[in-house]
């Protein structure tokens, strides 16, 4: 589908003038129609068809992503706190510059009003700035010892690879509030967004790489509802994943436990 045709289709869906950069970003994020992809629909007008196609990740794909996160962990956690903070600041600025594109994509895939989508992008980005500041303050501590010939030191260290599973209703902010603190602490993180809203997550990953955050430090694995259980299982049964952060229903939470 050409840019002009896609732009006209998406503008009719959103009922606003879509920025050409948003159309280009959607084309970049979409992997196209193929056996290993699934359609992302506008919930307000599902009969119109796919606004994009996302990769339909599997158990094996999740294991590959975990291996990449583990491989990237050593260099990322060894970086000085100031270097990680600088990368987060750069990411914050790129998100800020791309607010309209991110908001339009969020509206297309979630059905949220565009005015609310803009607010969510701004709100989510506030976490990136906050934890960019906090990255410089991951300090140790000297505690009072029980005897005069001892000294107790507390060192804060990154836990390792983190996995995050996020819901559809805040496809931007919920990801950023999980990813930003993990990166600030020196962890790497793998995110499985809701199957209906993968595009916001993929756009954030793209901007993170552009900001200088190395590939594998923040990765997104999208998947359909059919493949969600196996991807979640891959995250939960892998000893390389040291922490799982989940926001969603009680029913899914029970399955993950």
PDB file of C-alpha atoms in Angstrom:
ATOM      1  CA  UNK A   1       0.000   0.000   0.000  1.00  0.00           C
ATOM      2  CA  UNK A   2       1.453   3.383  -0.993  1.00  0.00           C
ATOM      3  CA  UNK A   3       2.045   6.206   1.456  1.00  0.00           C
ATOM      4  CA  UNK A   4      -0.735   8.310  -0.068  1.00  0.00           C
ATOM      5  CA  UNK A   5      -3.323   5.524   0.104  1.00  0.00           C
ATOM      6  CA  UNK A   6      -2.311   4.558   3.637  1.00  0.00           C
ATOM      7  CA  UNK A   7      -2.368   8.189   4.749  1.00  0.00           C
ATOM      8  CA  UNK A   8      -5.874   8.682   3.342  1.00  0.00           C
ATOM      9  CA  UNK A   9      -7.096   5.490   5.024  1.00  0.00           C
ATOM     10  CA  UNK A  10      -5.616   6.359   8.412  1.00  0.00           C
ATOM     11  CA  UNK A  11      -6.844   9.944   8.268  1.00  0.00           C
ATOM     12  CA  UNK A  12     -10.371   8.681   7.638  1.00  0.00           C
ATOM     13  CA  UNK A  13      -9.980   6.319  10.602  1.00  0.00           C
ATOM     14  CA  UNK A  14      -8.656   8.938  12.975  1.00  0.00           C
ATOM     15  CA  UNK A  15     -10.760  11.778  11.530  1.00  0.00           C
ATOM     16  CA  UNK A  16      -7.790  14.160  11.877  1.00  0.00           C
ATOM     17  CA  UNK A  17      -4.921  15.063   9.597  1.00  0.00           C
ATOM     18  CA  UNK A  18      -2.276  12.427  10.181  1.00  0.00           C
ATOM     19  CA  UNK A  19       1.279  13.669  10.048  1.00  0.00           C
ATOM     20  CA  UNK A  20       3.298  12.140   7.185  1.00  0.00           C
ATOM     21  CA  UNK A  21       5.874  11.147   9.805  1.00  0.00           C
ATOM     22  CA  UNK A  22       3.198   9.121  11.618  1.00  0.00           C
ATOM     23  CA  UNK A  23       2.347   7.273   8.401  1.00  0.00           C
ATOM     24  CA  UNK A  24       6.031   6.627   7.787  1.00  0.00           C
ATOM     25  CA  UNK A  25       6.490   5.364  11.341  1.00  0.00           C
ATOM     26  CA  UNK A  26       3.542   2.999  10.988  1.00  0.00           C
ATOM     27  CA  UNK A  27       4.975   1.622   7.776  1.00  0.00           C
ATOM     28  CA  UNK A  28       8.332   1.142   9.481  1.00  0.00           C
ATOM     29  CA  UNK A  29       6.795  -0.647  12.474  1.00  0.00           C
ATOM     30  CA  UNK A  30       4.552  -2.918  10.413  1.00  0.00           C
ATOM     31  CA  UNK A  31       6.193  -6.205   9.400  1.00  0.00           C
ATOM     32  CA  UNK A  32       3.608  -6.787   6.672  1.00  0.00           C
ATOM     33  CA  UNK A  33       1.153  -9.604   6.093  1.00  0.00           C
ATOM     34  CA  UNK A  34       2.907 -12.954   6.496  1.00  0.00           C
ATOM     35  CA  UNK A  35       2.363 -16.271   8.309  1.00  0.00           C
ATOM     36  CA  UNK A  36       4.306 -15.113  11.385  1.00  0.00           C
ATOM     37  CA  UNK A  37       2.406 -11.818  11.815  1.00  0.00           C
ATOM     38  CA  UNK A  38      -1.017 -10.764  13.041  1.00  0.00           C
ATOM     39  CA  UNK A  39      -3.262  -7.797  12.309  1.00  0.00           C
ATOM     40  CA  UNK A  40      -3.458  -4.789  14.615  1.00  0.00           C
ATOM     41  CA  UNK A  41      -6.949  -3.273  14.376  1.00  0.00           C
ATOM     42  CA  UNK A  42      -8.512   0.051  15.240  1.00  0.00           C
ATOM     43  CA  UNK A  43     -11.024  -0.980  17.954  1.00  0.00           C
ATOM     44  CA  UNK A  44     -13.332   1.853  16.932  1.00  0.00           C
ATOM     45  CA  UNK A  45     -13.560   0.535  13.360  1.00  0.00           C
ATOM     46  CA  UNK A  46     -12.360  -3.084  13.277  1.00  0.00           C
ATOM     47  CA  UNK A  47     -14.249  -3.834  10.065  1.00  0.00           C
ATOM     48  CA  UNK A  48     -11.956  -1.491   8.133  1.00  0.00           C
ATOM     49  CA  UNK A  49      -9.079  -3.941   8.524  1.00  0.00           C
ATOM     50  CA  UNK A  50      -5.518  -3.830   9.775  1.00  0.00           C
ATOM     51  CA  UNK A  51      -3.760  -0.548  10.463  1.00  0.00           C
ATOM     52  CA  UNK A  52      -0.504  -2.543  10.695  1.00  0.00           C
ATOM     53  CA  UNK A  53       0.814  -6.071  11.147  1.00  0.00           C
ATOM     54  CA  UNK A  54       2.981  -7.019  14.114  1.00  0.00           C
ATOM     55  CA  UNK A  55       5.275  -9.972  14.552  1.00  0.00           C
ATOM     56  CA  UNK A  56       3.482 -12.878  16.219  1.00  0.00           C
ATOM     57  CA  UNK A  57       6.116 -13.913  18.735  1.00  0.00           C
ATOM     58  CA  UNK A  58       6.462 -17.456  20.034  1.00  0.00           C
ATOM     59  CA  UNK A  59       8.086 -19.253  22.963  1.00  0.00           C
ATOM     60  CA  UNK A  60      11.260 -19.585  20.902  1.00  0.00           C
ATOM     61  CA  UNK A  61      11.231 -15.878  19.997  1.00  0.00           C
ATOM     62  CA  UNK A  62      10.935 -14.977  23.665  1.00  0.00           C
ATOM     63  CA  UNK A  63      13.923 -17.164  24.530  1.00  0.00           C
ATOM     64  CA  UNK A  64      15.968 -15.446  21.815  1.00  0.00           C
ATOM     65  CA  UNK A  65      14.980 -12.039  23.198  1.00  0.00           C
ATOM     66  CA  UNK A  66      15.938 -13.117  26.728  1.00  0.00           C
ATOM     67  CA  UNK A  67      19.325 -14.286  25.447  1.00  0.00           C
ATOM     68  CA  UNK A  68      19.858 -10.885  23.794  1.00  0.00           C
ATOM     69  CA  UNK A  69      18.924  -9.110  27.031  1.00  0.00           C
ATOM     70  CA  UNK A  70      21.337 -11.300  28.988  1.00  0.00           C
ATOM     71  CA  UNK A  71      24.110 -10.604  26.478  1.00  0.00           C
ATOM     72  CA  UNK A  72      23.515  -6.840  26.682  1.00  0.00           C
ATOM     73  CA  UNK A  73      23.380  -6.812  30.490  1.00  0.00           C
ATOM     74  CA  UNK A  74      27.114  -6.797  31.191  1.00  0.00           C
ATOM     75  CA  UNK A  75      27.926  -3.665  29.204  1.00  0.00           C
ATOM     76  CA  UNK A  76      24.813  -1.766  30.307  1.00  0.00           C
ATOM     77  CA  UNK A  77      25.200  -2.349  34.053  1.00  0.00           C
ATOM     78  CA  UNK A  78      28.926  -1.545  33.812  1.00  0.00           C
ATOM     79  CA  UNK A  79      28.183   1.889  32.384  1.00  0.00           C
ATOM     80  CA  UNK A  80      28.645   4.780  34.800  1.00  0.00           C
ATOM     81  CA  UNK A  81      25.356   6.013  36.209  1.00  0.00           C
ATOM     82  CA  UNK A  82      25.850   9.336  34.458  1.00  0.00           C
ATOM     83  CA  UNK A  83      26.118   7.610  31.082  1.00  0.00           C
ATOM     84  CA  UNK A  84      22.878   5.718  31.623  1.00  0.00           C
ATOM     85  CA  UNK A  85      21.229   8.957  32.751  1.00  0.00           C
ATOM     86  CA  UNK A  86      22.396  10.739  29.595  1.00  0.00           C
ATOM     87  CA  UNK A  87      20.894   7.997  27.416  1.00  0.00           C
ATOM     88  CA  UNK A  88      17.582   8.261  29.278  1.00  0.00           C
ATOM     89  CA  UNK A  89      17.600  12.056  28.883  1.00  0.00           C
ATOM     90  CA  UNK A  90      18.142  11.649  25.142  1.00  0.00           C
ATOM     91  CA  UNK A  91      15.294   9.140  24.984  1.00  0.00           C
ATOM     92  CA  UNK A  92      13.086  11.570  26.890  1.00  0.00           C
ATOM     93  CA  UNK A  93      13.820  14.321  24.377  1.00  0.00           C
ATOM     94  CA  UNK A  94      13.089  12.079  21.387  1.00  0.00           C
ATOM     95  CA  UNK A  95       9.783  10.981  22.916  1.00  0.00           C
ATOM     96  CA  UNK A  96       8.908  14.623  23.558  1.00  0.00           C
ATOM     97  CA  UNK A  97       9.718  15.542  19.955  1.00  0.00           C
ATOM     98  CA  UNK A  98       7.590  12.627  18.713  1.00  0.00           C
ATOM     99  CA  UNK A  99       4.597  13.272  20.967  1.00  0.00           C
ATOM    100  CA  UNK A 100       2.107  13.801  18.141  1.00  0.00           C
ATOM    101  CA  UNK A 101       3.191  10.714  16.197  1.00  0.00           C
ATOM    102  CA  UNK A 102       3.101   8.557  19.330  1.00  0.00           C
ATOM    103  CA  UNK A 103      -0.305   9.944  20.312  1.00  0.00           C
ATOM    104  CA  UNK A 104      -1.797   9.279  16.879  1.00  0.00           C
ATOM    105  CA  UNK A 105      -0.501   5.701  16.892  1.00  0.00           C
ATOM    106  CA  UNK A 106      -1.828   5.202  20.426  1.00  0.00           C
ATOM    107  CA  UNK A 107      -5.267   6.426  19.345  1.00  0.00           C
ATOM    108  CA  UNK A 108      -5.329   4.193  16.281  1.00  0.00           C
ATOM    109  CA  UNK A 109      -4.513   1.003  18.156  1.00  0.00           C
ATOM    110  CA  UNK A 110      -6.364   1.626  21.437  1.00  0.00           C
ATOM    111  CA  UNK A 111      -9.317   3.801  20.484  1.00  0.00           C
ATOM    112  CA  UNK A 112      -8.383   6.398  23.095  1.00  0.00           C
ATOM    113  CA  UNK A 113      -9.321  10.005  22.310  1.00  0.00           C
ATOM    114  CA  UNK A 114      -6.440  11.867  20.695  1.00  0.00           C
ATOM    115  CA  UNK A 115      -6.433  14.550  23.404  1.00  0.00           C
ATOM    116  CA  UNK A 116      -6.118  11.816  26.049  1.00  0.00           C
ATOM    117  CA  UNK A 117      -3.428  10.050  24.031  1.00  0.00           C
ATOM    118  CA  UNK A 118      -1.316  13.213  23.986  1.00  0.00           C
ATOM    119  CA  UNK A 119      -1.671  13.481  27.769  1.00  0.00           C
ATOM    120  CA  UNK A 120      -0.660   9.848  28.203  1.00  0.00           C
ATOM    121  CA  UNK A 121       2.490  10.275  26.119  1.00  0.00           C
ATOM    122  CA  UNK A 122       3.462  13.312  28.186  1.00  0.00           C
ATOM    123  CA  UNK A 123       2.635  11.513  31.436  1.00  0.00           C
ATOM    124  CA  UNK A 124       4.581   8.418  30.441  1.00  0.00           C
ATOM    125  CA  UNK A 125       7.558  10.506  29.382  1.00  0.00           C
ATOM    126  CA  UNK A 126       7.662  12.114  32.835  1.00  0.00           C
ATOM    127  CA  UNK A 127       8.790   8.728  34.199  1.00  0.00           C
ATOM    128  CA  UNK A 128      11.722   8.710  31.795  1.00  0.00           C
ATOM    129  CA  UNK A 129      12.884  12.119  32.970  1.00  0.00           C
ATOM    130  CA  UNK A 130      12.338  11.242  36.650  1.00  0.00           C
ATOM    131  CA  UNK A 131      14.405   8.074  36.457  1.00  0.00           C
ATOM    132  CA  UNK A 132      17.054   9.755  34.345  1.00  0.00           C
ATOM    133  CA  UNK A 133      17.550  12.003  37.374  1.00  0.00           C
ATOM    134  CA  UNK A 134      17.376   9.076  39.802  1.00  0.00           C
ATOM    135  CA  UNK A 135      19.964   7.068  37.828  1.00  0.00           C
ATOM    136  CA  UNK A 136      22.635   9.371  39.262  1.00  0.00           C
ATOM    137  CA  UNK A 137      21.424   8.734  42.821  1.00  0.00           C
ATOM    138  CA  UNK A 138      21.718   4.960  43.120  1.00  0.00           C
ATOM    139  CA  UNK A 139      23.991   5.361  46.116  1.00  0.00           C
ATOM    140  CA  UNK A 140      25.276   2.887  48.661  1.00  0.00           C
ATOM    141  CA  UNK A 141      25.063   3.296  52.410  1.00  0.00           C
ATOM    142  CA  UNK A 142      27.215   2.784  55.516  1.00  0.00           C
ATOM    143  CA  UNK A 143      25.242   1.323  58.419  1.00  0.00           C
ATOM    144  CA  UNK A 144      25.924   1.355  62.145  1.00  0.00           C
ATOM    145  CA  UNK A 145      27.778  -1.862  63.031  1.00  0.00           C
ATOM    146  CA  UNK A 146      27.088  -3.876  66.207  1.00  0.00           C
ATOM    147  CA  UNK A 147      30.774  -3.614  67.212  1.00  0.00           C
ATOM    148  CA  UNK A 148      33.531  -1.034  66.799  1.00  0.00           C
ATOM    149  CA  UNK A 149      35.797  -3.330  64.751  1.00  0.00           C
ATOM    150  CA  UNK A 150      33.272  -3.760  61.937  1.00  0.00           C
ATOM    151  CA  UNK A 151      31.860  -1.617  59.157  1.00  0.00           C
ATOM    152  CA  UNK A 152      28.673  -2.486  57.282  1.00  0.00           C
ATOM    153  CA  UNK A 153      28.397  -1.404  53.656  1.00  0.00           C
ATOM    154  CA  UNK A 154      25.283  -1.598  51.479  1.00  0.00           C
ATOM    155  CA  UNK A 155      25.816  -1.667  47.718  1.00  0.00           C
ATOM    156  CA  UNK A 156      22.878  -1.389  45.326  1.00  0.00           C
ATOM    157  CA  UNK A 157      23.340  -3.447  42.173  1.00  0.00           C
ATOM    158  CA  UNK A 158      21.102  -4.183  39.154  1.00  0.00           C
ATOM    159  CA  UNK A 159      19.141  -7.388  39.627  1.00  0.00           C
ATOM    160  CA  UNK A 160      19.645  -8.496  36.014  1.00  0.00           C
ATOM    161  CA  UNK A 161      17.214  -9.213  33.177  1.00  0.00           C
ATOM    162  CA  UNK A 162      13.668  -7.977  33.833  1.00  0.00           C
ATOM    163  CA  UNK A 163      10.487  -9.017  32.020  1.00  0.00           C
ATOM    164  CA  UNK A 164       7.414  -6.793  31.885  1.00  0.00           C
ATOM    165  CA  UNK A 165       3.889  -7.637  30.759  1.00  0.00           C
ATOM    166  CA  UNK A 166       1.629  -4.639  30.190  1.00  0.00           C
ATOM    167  CA  UNK A 167      -2.103  -4.035  29.502  1.00  0.00           C
ATOM    168  CA  UNK A 168      -3.857  -2.435  26.550  1.00  0.00           C
ATOM    169  CA  UNK A 169      -5.416   0.559  28.293  1.00  0.00           C
ATOM    170  CA  UNK A 170      -2.157   2.497  28.864  1.00  0.00           C
ATOM    171  CA  UNK A 171       0.061   1.195  26.051  1.00  0.00           C
ATOM    172  CA  UNK A 172       2.597   4.008  26.415  1.00  0.00           C
ATOM    173  CA  UNK A 173       2.675   5.132  30.050  1.00  0.00           C
ATOM    174  CA  UNK A 174       2.547   1.676  31.617  1.00  0.00           C
ATOM    175  CA  UNK A 175       5.554   0.596  29.581  1.00  0.00           C
ATOM    176  CA  UNK A 176       7.602   3.679  30.381  1.00  0.00           C
ATOM    177  CA  UNK A 177       6.936   3.470  34.122  1.00  0.00           C
ATOM    178  CA  UNK A 178       8.357  -0.085  34.073  1.00  0.00           C
ATOM    179  CA  UNK A 179      11.191   0.366  31.568  1.00  0.00           C
ATOM    180  CA  UNK A 180      12.641   3.671  32.800  1.00  0.00           C
ATOM    181  CA  UNK A 181      13.492   2.528  36.366  1.00  0.00           C
ATOM    182  CA  UNK A 182      14.908  -0.764  35.098  1.00  0.00           C
ATOM    183  CA  UNK A 183      17.254   1.007  32.685  1.00  0.00           C
ATOM    184  CA  UNK A 184      18.228   3.602  35.286  1.00  0.00           C
ATOM    185  CA  UNK A 185      19.221   0.839  37.702  1.00  0.00           C
ATOM    186  CA  UNK A 186      21.387  -0.874  35.080  1.00  0.00           C
ATOM    187  CA  UNK A 187      19.011  -3.738  34.238  1.00  0.00           C
ATOM    188  CA  UNK A 188      17.968  -4.877  30.789  1.00  0.00           C
ATOM    189  CA  UNK A 189      14.272  -5.388  30.132  1.00  0.00           C
ATOM    190  CA  UNK A 190      12.035  -7.354  27.817  1.00  0.00           C
ATOM    191  CA  UNK A 191       8.454  -6.098  27.341  1.00  0.00           C
ATOM    192  CA  UNK A 192       5.444  -8.051  26.126  1.00  0.00           C
ATOM    193  CA  UNK A 193       2.739  -5.471  25.367  1.00  0.00           C
ATOM    194  CA  UNK A 194      -0.936  -6.341  25.100  1.00  0.00           C
ATOM    195  CA  UNK A 195      -1.680  -8.116  21.833  1.00  0.00           C
ATOM    196  CA  UNK A 196      -4.038  -5.342  20.709  1.00  0.00           C
ATOM    197  CA  UNK A 197      -1.594  -2.464  21.320  1.00  0.00           C
ATOM    198  CA  UNK A 198       1.947  -3.443  20.271  1.00  0.00           C
ATOM    199  CA  UNK A 199       2.693  -0.421  18.086  1.00  0.00           C
ATOM    200  CA  UNK A 200       3.254   2.090  20.905  1.00  0.00           C
ATOM    201  CA  UNK A 201       5.762  -0.283  22.511  1.00  0.00           C
ATOM    202  CA  UNK A 202       7.586  -0.883  19.221  1.00  0.00           C
ATOM    203  CA  UNK A 203       7.761   2.867  18.561  1.00  0.00           C
ATOM    204  CA  UNK A 204       9.283   3.443  22.010  1.00  0.00           C
ATOM    205  CA  UNK A 205      11.862   0.714  21.369  1.00  0.00           C
ATOM    206  CA  UNK A 206      12.791   2.389  18.073  1.00  0.00           C
ATOM    207  CA  UNK A 207      13.276   5.749  19.793  1.00  0.00           C
ATOM    208  CA  UNK A 208      15.342   4.125  22.556  1.00  0.00           C
ATOM    209  CA  UNK A 209      17.780   2.717  20.000  1.00  0.00           C
ATOM    210  CA  UNK A 210      17.925   6.130  18.312  1.00  0.00           C
ATOM    211  CA  UNK A 211      18.761   7.632  21.722  1.00  0.00           C
ATOM    212  CA  UNK A 212      21.817   5.399  21.997  1.00  0.00           C
ATOM    213  CA  UNK A 213      20.400   2.677  24.228  1.00  0.00           C
ATOM    214  CA  UNK A 214      22.023  -0.476  22.835  1.00  0.00           C
ATOM    215  CA  UNK A 215      19.896  -3.151  21.143  1.00  0.00           C
ATOM    216  CA  UNK A 216      18.891  -5.835  23.618  1.00  0.00           C
ATOM    217  CA  UNK A 217      18.820  -3.466  26.587  1.00  0.00           C
ATOM    218  CA  UNK A 218      15.146  -2.698  25.924  1.00  0.00           C
ATOM    219  CA  UNK A 219      13.361  -5.211  23.708  1.00  0.00           C
ATOM    220  CA  UNK A 220       9.723  -5.671  22.730  1.00  0.00           C
ATOM    221  CA  UNK A 221       8.174  -9.003  21.830  1.00  0.00           C
ATOM    222  CA  UNK A 222       4.721  -8.668  20.322  1.00  0.00           C
ATOM    223  CA  UNK A 223       2.371 -11.598  19.941  1.00  0.00           C
ATOM    224  CA  UNK A 224      -1.250 -12.475  19.281  1.00  0.00           C
ATOM    225  CA  UNK A 225      -3.707 -13.553  21.961  1.00  0.00           C
ATOM    226  CA  UNK A 226      -3.182 -17.155  20.861  1.00  0.00           C
ATOM    227  CA  UNK A 227       0.559 -16.983  21.506  1.00  0.00           C
ATOM    228  CA  UNK A 228       0.410 -14.863  24.672  1.00  0.00           C
ATOM    229  CA  UNK A 229       0.382 -17.835  27.105  1.00  0.00           C
ATOM    230  CA  UNK A 230       3.553 -19.379  25.678  1.00  0.00           C
ATOM    231  CA  UNK A 231       5.400 -16.047  25.553  1.00  0.00           C
ATOM    232  CA  UNK A 232       4.407 -15.343  29.165  1.00  0.00           C
ATOM    233  CA  UNK A 233       5.527 -18.837  30.142  1.00  0.00           C
ATOM    234  CA  UNK A 234       8.896 -18.305  28.445  1.00  0.00           C
ATOM    235  CA  UNK A 235       9.439 -15.203  30.555  1.00  0.00           C
ATOM    236  CA  UNK A 236       8.400 -16.839  33.811  1.00  0.00           C
ATOM    237  CA  UNK A 237      10.226 -20.177  33.503  1.00  0.00           C
ATOM    238  CA  UNK A 238      13.620 -18.795  32.468  1.00  0.00           C
ATOM    239  CA  UNK A 239      16.204 -18.519  35.286  1.00  0.00           C
ATOM    240  CA  UNK A 240      17.926 -15.669  33.428  1.00  0.00           C
ATOM    241  CA  UNK A 241      14.865 -13.495  34.097  1.00  0.00           C
ATOM    242  CA  UNK A 242      15.354 -12.280  37.646  1.00  0.00           C
ATOM    243  CA  UNK A 243      12.202 -10.207  38.009  1.00  0.00           C
ATOM    244  CA  UNK A 244       8.785 -10.151  36.326  1.00  0.00           C
ATOM    245  CA  UNK A 245       6.625  -7.019  36.460  1.00  0.00           C
ATOM    246  CA  UNK A 246       2.992  -7.610  35.517  1.00  0.00           C
ATOM    247  CA  UNK A 247      -0.015  -5.323  35.252  1.00  0.00           C
ATOM    248  CA  UNK A 248      -3.230  -6.967  34.118  1.00  0.00           C
ATOM    249  CA  UNK A 249      -6.120  -9.137  35.156  1.00  0.00           C
ATOM    250  CA  UNK A 250      -6.258 -11.402  38.186  1.00  0.00           C
ATOM    251  CA  UNK A 251      -6.925 -14.397  35.924  1.00  0.00           C
ATOM    252  CA  UNK A 252      -3.727 -13.858  33.931  1.00  0.00           C
ATOM    253  CA  UNK A 253      -1.781 -13.114  37.089  1.00  0.00           C
ATOM    254  CA  UNK A 254      -2.761 -16.514  38.513  1.00  0.00           C
ATOM    255  CA  UNK A 255      -1.502 -18.222  35.343  1.00  0.00           C
ATOM    256  CA  UNK A 256       1.835 -16.411  35.556  1.00  0.00           C
ATOM    257  CA  UNK A 257       2.275 -17.488  39.175  1.00  0.00           C
TER     258      UNK A 257
END
